[in-house]
C-alpha cells in the first residue's frame, strides 16, 4: 500500500475513474479522493467510462465529472476506484491499457495475482471502497475534508452495505458511519437523495422483473429477468436493481437471487446471496466477479437474454452442488 501513497504524493496531474455504470461506492470513493487530492494541491480530474445511475447525480455538484467519449485528458497518474480489472472500464479501459502511464487501484474486490497495476491500495475486508478512500486521505495527511467529501463517503458506505444491513457491515463500517455523522452528514438528506427521488416509472421496472420470476432448487434460488422490449412496453425503468434483489432476498427460503436485464444490447446479471453461497465464484465462472454476497456479470455481445438466463440457471445449480449446498 505504501507504493500507492508514494505515487500519489509524487505525481501532480491525477485522473480518477471507476467501473462502468458507477454506483454509490465507486462515486463516493472518487469524490473523497477528489477532495483529498485537491487539499494537497493536486490537479485532479474525474472521468467515468459511461453515465452512472442517475440517483447519484447530486454528487456532481461538488465532484464534477466528465463521461469518456473516446479520448483521455493528459495525466501522470490514473487512480481507478472500486474495481481492479481494466475490462470493467469498457472502451476506456482498452485505451488505458495501450498507455504506458502509472495506474493505481483503490478497491475491495478480490484481485488476481497478475493484475498489471503499478500499485494497489487494496483491502477485501473493507465494507466499501469509500472507506479505503477515507483511509488514504488520512494516510496522506489530509487534515480536514469538506462536508461534501464526508457525504460522499457516507453514500459509498451506505449503498455498499444496504444501509448497514448486509453482512459486510462490520464494526469498522458502523464506526465509520458514526464518524461521518459526527462530521455533520445529514443521514436523512442522503437517504432522501439516494432512495426517494425515483421517477414514477421505476416501480414498473420491478413489476416486469416479478413477471419473469422463477424459483429453483426447492425455492432456494430466485431467478428473474427483465426483457428490454417488455420494459419499454410498460414504460418501466430499472436503473438500479437492488430493490428487486432485496425484495426476493426477503423470502425466507431464498438463499440466492439472480436478476438479468438488458442494457445497451448487453445482458447484465446481478447476483446476491444471504448466508452460504459464494456468488463471486458463480459469477467468476460466468465471466464476471464481485464479492461473496454480491457479484455481477456482463455477458459478451451476442449472448441473448434467453441464453444468459439458461447459463445462470445452470451456473447457480452448479454453484449449489460445488459448494455443498444441494443437500
Ligand atoms: P451489481 O449487481 O452490479 O450491483 O454488482 C455487485 C457486485 O459485483 C459489485 O461489487 C460489483 O463490483 C461486482 N460486479 C458487477 N459486475 C461485475 C463484472 N462484470 N465483473 C466483475 N465484478 C462485477
Ligand atoms: Mn461498485
Ligand atoms: Mn464497492
Short mmCIF file of C-alpha atoms and ligand atoms in Angstrom, two decimals:
data_model
loop_
_atom_site.label_atom_id
_atom_site.label_comp_id
_atom_site.label_asym_id
_atom_site.label_seq_id
_atom_site.Cartn_x
_atom_site.Cartn_y
_atom_site.Cartn_z
CA UNK A 1 0.00 0.00 0.00
CA UNK A 2 2.97 2.30 0.64
CA UNK A 3 3.74 2.42 -3.06
CA UNK A 4 0.31 3.73 -3.94
CA UNK A 5 0.64 6.52 -1.36
CA UNK A 6 4.08 7.48 -2.63
CA UNK A 7 2.85 7.63 -6.21
CA UNK A 8 0.02 9.92 -5.20
CA UNK A 9 2.40 12.15 -3.27
CA UNK A 10 4.84 12.39 -6.17
CA UNK A 11 2.50 12.98 -9.10
CA UNK A 12 0.73 16.24 -9.80
CA UNK A 13 -1.83 15.62 -12.56
CA UNK A 14 -4.12 12.87 -11.37
CA UNK A 15 -7.05 11.32 -13.19
CA UNK A 16 -9.71 9.49 -11.17
CA UNK A 17 -12.08 6.89 -12.53
CA UNK A 18 -14.08 3.78 -11.67
CA UNK A 19 -16.15 0.97 -13.13
CA UNK A 20 -18.84 1.12 -15.79
CA UNK A 21 -22.23 2.28 -14.55
CA UNK A 22 -20.60 3.76 -11.44
CA UNK A 23 -22.52 3.08 -8.24
CA UNK A 24 -22.60 4.93 -4.93
CA UNK A 25 -19.44 3.31 -3.65
CA UNK A 26 -17.47 3.98 -6.80
CA UNK A 27 -18.57 7.63 -6.99
CA UNK A 28 -18.23 8.06 -3.23
CA UNK A 29 -14.62 6.82 -3.25
CA UNK A 30 -13.81 9.01 -6.24
CA UNK A 31 -15.34 12.07 -4.52
CA UNK A 32 -13.35 11.52 -1.31
CA UNK A 33 -10.12 11.22 -3.31
CA UNK A 34 -11.02 14.23 -5.42
CA UNK A 35 -11.31 16.44 -2.33
CA UNK A 36 -8.34 14.89 -0.53
CA UNK A 37 -6.04 15.35 -3.53
CA UNK A 38 -7.27 18.89 -4.10
CA UNK A 39 -6.47 19.65 -0.46
CA UNK A 40 -2.91 18.51 -1.23
CA UNK A 41 -2.73 20.93 -4.13
CA UNK A 42 -3.01 18.38 -6.93
CA UNK A 43 -4.67 18.91 -10.29
CA UNK A 44 -7.48 16.38 -10.23
CA UNK A 45 -9.96 15.36 -12.91
CA UNK A 46 -12.67 12.72 -12.86
CA UNK A 47 -13.65 10.76 -15.96
CA UNK A 48 -16.21 7.96 -15.91
CA UNK A 49 -16.40 5.18 -18.54
CA UNK A 50 -20.15 5.85 -19.00
CA UNK A 51 -23.04 7.56 -17.24
CA UNK A 52 -23.63 6.49 -13.64
CA UNK A 53 -27.00 5.66 -12.13
CA UNK A 54 -29.00 8.90 -12.09
CA UNK A 55 -29.68 8.65 -8.38
CA UNK A 56 -26.07 9.66 -7.67
CA UNK A 57 -26.16 12.73 -9.91
CA UNK A 58 -26.30 15.03 -6.88
CA UNK A 59 -22.66 14.18 -6.07
CA UNK A 60 -21.62 16.03 -9.20
CA UNK A 61 -22.35 19.37 -7.58
CA UNK A 62 -19.13 19.05 -5.57
CA UNK A 63 -17.24 16.47 -7.63
CA UNK A 64 -17.53 17.39 -11.30
CA UNK A 65 -17.01 14.51 -13.70
CA UNK A 66 -16.97 14.00 -17.43
CA UNK A 67 -18.02 10.93 -19.37
CA UNK A 68 -15.47 9.18 -21.57
CA UNK A 69 -16.10 9.88 -25.24
CA UNK A 70 -13.08 8.36 -26.95
CA UNK A 71 -10.10 10.24 -25.53
CA UNK A 72 -8.38 10.81 -22.19
CA UNK A 73 -7.09 14.10 -20.79
CA UNK A 74 -3.37 14.43 -20.11
CA UNK A 75 -2.42 12.87 -16.80
CA UNK A 76 0.55 11.46 -14.90
CA UNK A 77 -1.30 9.01 -12.71
CA UNK A 78 -4.63 7.23 -13.05
CA UNK A 79 -6.44 6.04 -9.94
CA UNK A 80 -9.24 3.54 -10.57
CA UNK A 81 -11.75 3.09 -7.77
CA UNK A 82 -13.98 0.17 -6.77
CA UNK A 83 -12.81 -2.35 -9.37
CA UNK A 84 -9.49 -3.87 -10.39
CA UNK A 85 -9.92 -5.12 -13.94
CA UNK A 86 -9.47 -2.72 -16.84
CA UNK A 87 -12.26 -4.61 -18.61
CA UNK A 88 -14.64 -3.08 -16.02
CA UNK A 89 -13.87 0.28 -17.64
CA UNK A 90 -15.18 -0.80 -21.04
CA UNK A 91 -13.75 1.03 -24.06
CA UNK A 92 -11.95 3.45 -21.77
CA UNK A 93 -10.08 0.52 -20.21
CA UNK A 94 -8.86 -0.55 -23.65
CA UNK A 95 -7.40 2.91 -24.21
CA UNK A 96 -5.77 2.96 -20.76
CA UNK A 97 -4.23 -0.46 -21.46
CA UNK A 98 -2.43 1.00 -24.50
CA UNK A 99 -0.86 3.81 -22.46
CA UNK A 100 2.36 3.37 -20.57
CA UNK A 101 1.26 5.59 -17.68
CA UNK A 102 1.21 4.94 -13.92
CA UNK A 103 -2.03 3.36 -12.69
CA UNK A 104 -3.16 2.66 -9.19
CA UNK A 105 -6.19 0.79 -7.93
CA UNK A 106 -8.19 1.60 -4.82
CA UNK A 107 -10.53 -1.31 -4.26
CA UNK A 108 -12.07 -4.00 -2.07
CA UNK A 109 -12.81 -6.74 -4.61
CA UNK A 110 -10.71 -9.93 -4.78
CA UNK A 111 -7.79 -9.41 -7.15
CA UNK A 112 -5.78 -11.72 -9.42
CA UNK A 113 -2.02 -12.14 -8.81
CA UNK A 114 -1.02 -10.94 -12.28
CA UNK A 115 -3.16 -7.80 -12.07
CA UNK A 116 -0.92 -5.43 -14.03
CA UNK A 117 -1.39 -2.32 -11.83
CA UNK A 118 1.55 -0.12 -10.84
CA UNK A 119 0.43 -0.18 -7.20
CA UNK A 120 -2.56 -1.18 -5.13
CA UNK A 121 -4.46 0.35 -2.24
CA UNK A 122 -6.48 -2.76 -1.65
CA UNK A 123 -8.31 -4.44 1.20
CA UNK A 124 -11.01 -7.05 0.63
CA UNK A 125 -12.14 -6.73 4.23
CA UNK A 126 -13.23 -3.11 3.72
CA UNK A 127 -17.02 -2.79 3.51
CA UNK A 128 -16.71 -0.10 0.85
CA UNK A 129 -14.06 1.44 -1.37
CA UNK A 130 -15.22 4.76 0.06
CA UNK A 131 -13.77 3.74 3.43
CA UNK A 132 -10.44 2.95 1.79
CA UNK A 133 -10.52 6.40 0.22
CA UNK A 134 -11.02 7.96 3.67
CA UNK A 135 -8.12 5.89 4.98
CA UNK A 136 -5.99 7.02 2.07
CA UNK A 137 -6.83 10.66 2.84
CA UNK A 138 -5.80 10.08 6.48
CA UNK A 139 -2.53 8.43 5.46
CA UNK A 140 -1.76 11.23 3.00
CA UNK A 141 -2.01 13.63 5.94
CA UNK A 142 -5.16 15.43 4.82
CA UNK A 143 -6.31 17.15 7.99
CA UNK A 144 -9.85 18.03 7.06
CA UNK A 145 -12.21 17.41 4.20
CA UNK A 146 -15.26 19.43 3.11
CA UNK A 147 -18.69 18.18 4.17
CA UNK A 148 -19.32 17.05 0.58
CA UNK A 149 -16.49 14.51 0.90
CA UNK A 150 -17.91 13.09 4.13
CA UNK A 151 -21.34 12.90 2.50
CA UNK A 152 -19.85 11.07 -0.46
CA UNK A 153 -18.09 8.61 1.85
CA UNK A 154 -21.40 8.07 3.61
CA UNK A 155 -23.11 7.38 0.27
CA UNK A 156 -20.35 4.84 -0.53
CA UNK A 157 -20.69 3.07 2.79
CA UNK A 158 -24.48 3.02 2.87
CA UNK A 159 -25.01 1.88 -0.70
CA UNK A 160 -22.47 -0.96 -0.50
CA UNK A 161 -23.79 -2.21 2.86
CA UNK A 162 -27.51 -1.73 2.08
CA UNK A 163 -27.71 0.96 4.77
CA UNK A 164 -25.58 -1.21 7.10
CA UNK A 165 -27.77 -4.29 6.81
CA UNK A 166 -25.60 -6.66 4.74
CA UNK A 167 -23.01 -8.99 6.25
CA UNK A 168 -20.13 -6.72 5.16
CA UNK A 169 -21.32 -4.12 7.70
CA UNK A 170 -18.68 -4.89 10.34
CA UNK A 171 -17.59 -2.86 13.37
CA UNK A 172 -15.33 -0.70 11.21
CA UNK A 173 -18.29 0.12 8.97
CA UNK A 174 -20.50 1.17 11.89
CA UNK A 175 -17.64 3.18 13.40
CA UNK A 176 -17.06 4.91 10.08
CA UNK A 177 -20.77 5.72 9.88
CA UNK A 178 -20.61 7.29 13.35
CA UNK A 179 -17.51 9.26 12.40
CA UNK A 180 -19.19 10.60 9.25
CA UNK A 181 -22.32 11.61 11.14
CA UNK A 182 -20.16 13.40 13.70
CA UNK A 183 -18.60 15.33 10.80
CA UNK A 184 -22.05 16.68 10.03
CA UNK A 185 -23.51 14.25 7.48
CA UNK A 186 -27.29 14.62 7.43
CA UNK A 187 -28.36 10.98 7.08
CA UNK A 188 -32.00 11.76 6.32
CA UNK A 189 -31.00 14.10 3.50
CA UNK A 190 -28.71 11.47 1.97
CA UNK A 191 -31.34 8.75 2.27
CA UNK A 192 -33.83 11.00 0.53
CA UNK A 193 -31.42 11.88 -2.28
CA UNK A 194 -30.38 8.29 -2.96
CA UNK A 195 -33.59 6.36 -2.33
CA UNK A 196 -36.55 8.72 -2.54
CA UNK A 197 -36.11 10.57 -5.81
CA UNK A 198 -37.06 7.89 -8.34
CA UNK A 199 -39.19 8.58 -11.39
CA UNK A 200 -42.78 7.23 -11.36
CA UNK A 201 -41.74 4.63 -13.97
CA UNK A 202 -39.22 2.99 -11.70
CA UNK A 203 -41.60 0.65 -9.83
CA UNK A 204 -42.91 -0.61 -13.18
CA UNK A 205 -39.45 -1.98 -13.90
CA UNK A 206 -39.75 -4.03 -10.73
CA UNK A 207 -43.13 -5.26 -11.97
CA UNK A 208 -41.52 -6.57 -15.17
CA UNK A 209 -38.85 -8.37 -13.14
CA UNK A 210 -41.52 -10.01 -11.00
CA UNK A 211 -43.46 -11.08 -14.10
CA UNK A 212 -40.46 -13.21 -15.02
CA UNK A 213 -39.67 -14.86 -11.72
CA UNK A 214 -38.87 -18.48 -11.14
CA UNK A 215 -37.77 -20.37 -8.08
CA UNK A 216 -35.22 -23.17 -8.42
CA UNK A 217 -33.54 -25.67 -6.09
CA UNK A 218 -36.61 -26.17 -3.97
CA UNK A 219 -37.15 -22.43 -3.59
CA UNK A 220 -33.63 -21.57 -2.51
CA UNK A 221 -32.83 -19.75 -5.73
CA UNK A 222 -34.95 -16.87 -7.04
CA UNK A 223 -34.18 -16.04 -10.66
CA UNK A 224 -35.80 -13.25 -12.66
CA UNK A 225 -35.18 -11.25 -15.80
CA UNK A 226 -36.24 -8.04 -17.49
CA UNK A 227 -36.63 -8.12 -21.28
CA UNK A 228 -35.93 -4.68 -22.74
CA UNK A 229 -38.97 -4.72 -25.06
CA UNK A 230 -41.35 -5.55 -22.23
CA UNK A 231 -39.78 -2.83 -20.09
CA UNK A 232 -40.42 -0.32 -22.86
CA UNK A 233 -43.95 -1.62 -23.37
CA UNK A 234 -44.94 -0.88 -19.78
CA UNK A 235 -42.86 2.30 -19.73
CA UNK A 236 -40.82 0.98 -16.82
CA UNK A 237 -37.30 1.83 -15.72
CA UNK A 238 -34.75 -0.30 -13.97
CA UNK A 239 -31.59 1.65 -13.37
CA UNK A 240 -30.58 0.08 -10.14
CA UNK A 241 -31.61 -3.49 -9.48
CA UNK A 242 -31.14 -3.62 -5.73
CA UNK A 243 -34.82 -3.09 -4.93
CA UNK A 244 -35.78 -6.32 -6.72
CA UNK A 245 -32.87 -8.23 -5.21
CA UNK A 246 -33.76 -7.09 -1.70
CA UNK A 247 -37.41 -7.97 -2.22
CA UNK A 248 -36.58 -11.54 -3.22
CA UNK A 249 -33.97 -11.93 -0.51
CA UNK A 250 -36.85 -11.24 1.84
CA UNK A 251 -38.30 -14.67 1.07
CA UNK A 252 -37.34 -16.94 3.97
CA UNK A 253 -36.23 -19.93 1.94
CA UNK A 254 -34.32 -17.99 -0.67
CA UNK A 255 -30.53 -18.18 -0.35
CA UNK A 256 -29.54 -16.75 -3.73
CA UNK A 257 -31.12 -14.20 -6.05
CA UNK A 258 -30.31 -13.51 -9.68
CA UNK A 259 -31.62 -10.68 -11.82
CA UNK A 260 -30.83 -10.31 -15.51
CA UNK A 261 -31.51 -7.21 -17.51
CA UNK A 262 -30.57 -5.83 -20.91
CA UNK A 263 -28.56 -2.64 -21.24
CA UNK A 264 -27.23 -1.19 -24.49
CA UNK A 265 -27.60 -4.57 -26.14
CA UNK A 266 -25.65 -6.43 -23.43
CA UNK A 267 -27.12 -8.73 -20.80
CA UNK A 268 -26.15 -7.82 -17.25
CA UNK A 269 -26.52 -10.14 -14.29
CA UNK A 270 -26.72 -9.20 -10.62
CA UNK A 271 -26.26 -11.95 -8.06
CA UNK A 272 -26.85 -11.80 -4.31
CA UNK A 273 -26.84 -14.39 -1.54
CA UNK A 274 -27.86 -14.37 2.09
CA UNK A 275 -25.61 -16.64 4.14
CA UNK A 276 -23.93 -19.53 2.35
CA UNK A 277 -23.49 -19.38 -1.41
CA UNK A 278 -20.32 -17.63 -2.60
CA UNK A 279 -21.79 -15.81 -5.60
CA UNK A 280 -18.38 -14.42 -6.55
CA UNK A 281 -17.39 -17.97 -7.53
CA UNK A 282 -20.57 -18.39 -9.56
CA UNK A 283 -20.06 -15.01 -11.27
CA UNK A 284 -16.40 -15.78 -11.99
CA UNK A 285 -17.40 -18.96 -13.86
CA UNK A 286 -19.71 -16.84 -15.99
CA UNK A 287 -17.02 -14.26 -16.74
CA UNK A 288 -17.76 -11.71 -14.01
CA UNK A 289 -16.84 -11.21 -10.38
CA UNK A 290 -17.58 -9.32 -7.19
CA UNK A 291 -17.86 -10.38 -3.56
CA UNK A 292 -19.12 -13.48 -1.75
CA UNK A 293 -22.59 -11.98 -1.16
CA UNK A 294 -22.87 -9.62 -4.15
CA UNK A 295 -21.48 -10.21 -7.59
CA UNK A 296 -22.19 -9.41 -11.20
CA UNK A 297 -21.55 -10.37 -14.79
CA UNK A 298 -21.84 -8.54 -18.08
CA UNK A 299 -22.28 -11.13 -20.80
CA UNK A 300 -20.44 -10.83 -24.08
CA UNK A 301 -22.08 -9.26 -27.09
CA UNK A 302 -24.29 -11.76 -28.88
CA UNK A 303 -25.42 -13.64 -25.76
CA UNK A 304 -29.21 -13.28 -25.79
CA UNK A 305 -31.28 -12.79 -22.65
CA UNK A 306 -32.78 -16.27 -23.05
CA UNK A 307 -29.35 -17.82 -23.42
CA UNK A 308 -27.98 -15.88 -20.44
CA UNK A 309 -30.93 -16.95 -18.27
CA UNK A 310 -30.15 -20.57 -19.06
CA UNK A 311 -26.43 -20.07 -18.32
CA UNK A 312 -27.32 -18.50 -14.98
CA UNK A 313 -29.78 -21.28 -14.11
CA UNK A 314 -27.10 -23.90 -14.74
CA UNK A 315 -24.38 -21.79 -13.11
CA UNK A 316 -26.34 -21.36 -9.89
CA UNK A 317 -27.33 -25.03 -9.67
CA UNK A 318 -23.70 -25.96 -10.26
CA UNK A 319 -22.62 -23.49 -7.59
CA UNK A 320 -25.02 -25.04 -5.10
CA UNK A 321 -23.62 -28.51 -5.92
CA UNK A 322 -19.97 -27.48 -5.89
CA UNK A 323 -20.33 -25.59 -2.64
CA UNK A 324 -22.16 -28.47 -0.95
CA UNK A 325 -25.48 -26.66 -0.60
CA UNK A 326 -27.67 -29.07 -2.59
CA UNK A 327 -28.35 -31.48 0.25
P1 LIG B 1 -24.12 -5.25 -9.08
O1 LIG B 1 -25.00 -6.44 -9.12
O2 LIG B 1 -23.87 -4.64 -10.41
O3 LIG B 1 -24.52 -4.27 -8.03
O4 LIG B 1 -22.69 -5.78 -8.66
C1 LIG B 1 -22.49 -6.46 -7.46
C2 LIG B 1 -21.01 -6.61 -7.21
O5 LIG B 1 -20.39 -7.38 -8.23
C3 LIG B 1 -20.26 -5.31 -7.16
O6 LIG B 1 -19.31 -5.40 -6.12
C4 LIG B 1 -19.59 -5.21 -8.50
O7 LIG B 1 -18.40 -4.53 -8.40
C5 LIG B 1 -19.37 -6.64 -8.89
N1 LIG B 1 -19.55 -6.80 -10.33
C6 LIG B 1 -20.63 -6.47 -11.04
N2 LIG B 1 -20.47 -6.75 -12.35
C7 LIG B 1 -19.23 -7.26 -12.48
C8 LIG B 1 -18.43 -7.73 -13.58
N3 LIG B 1 -18.89 -7.74 -14.83
N4 LIG B 1 -17.18 -8.17 -13.32
C9 LIG B 1 -16.69 -8.17 -12.07
N5 LIG B 1 -17.40 -7.75 -11.00
C10 LIG B 1 -18.63 -7.30 -11.18
MN1 LIG B 2 -19.23 -0.82 -7.21
MN1 LIG B 3 -17.74 -1.34 -3.69
#
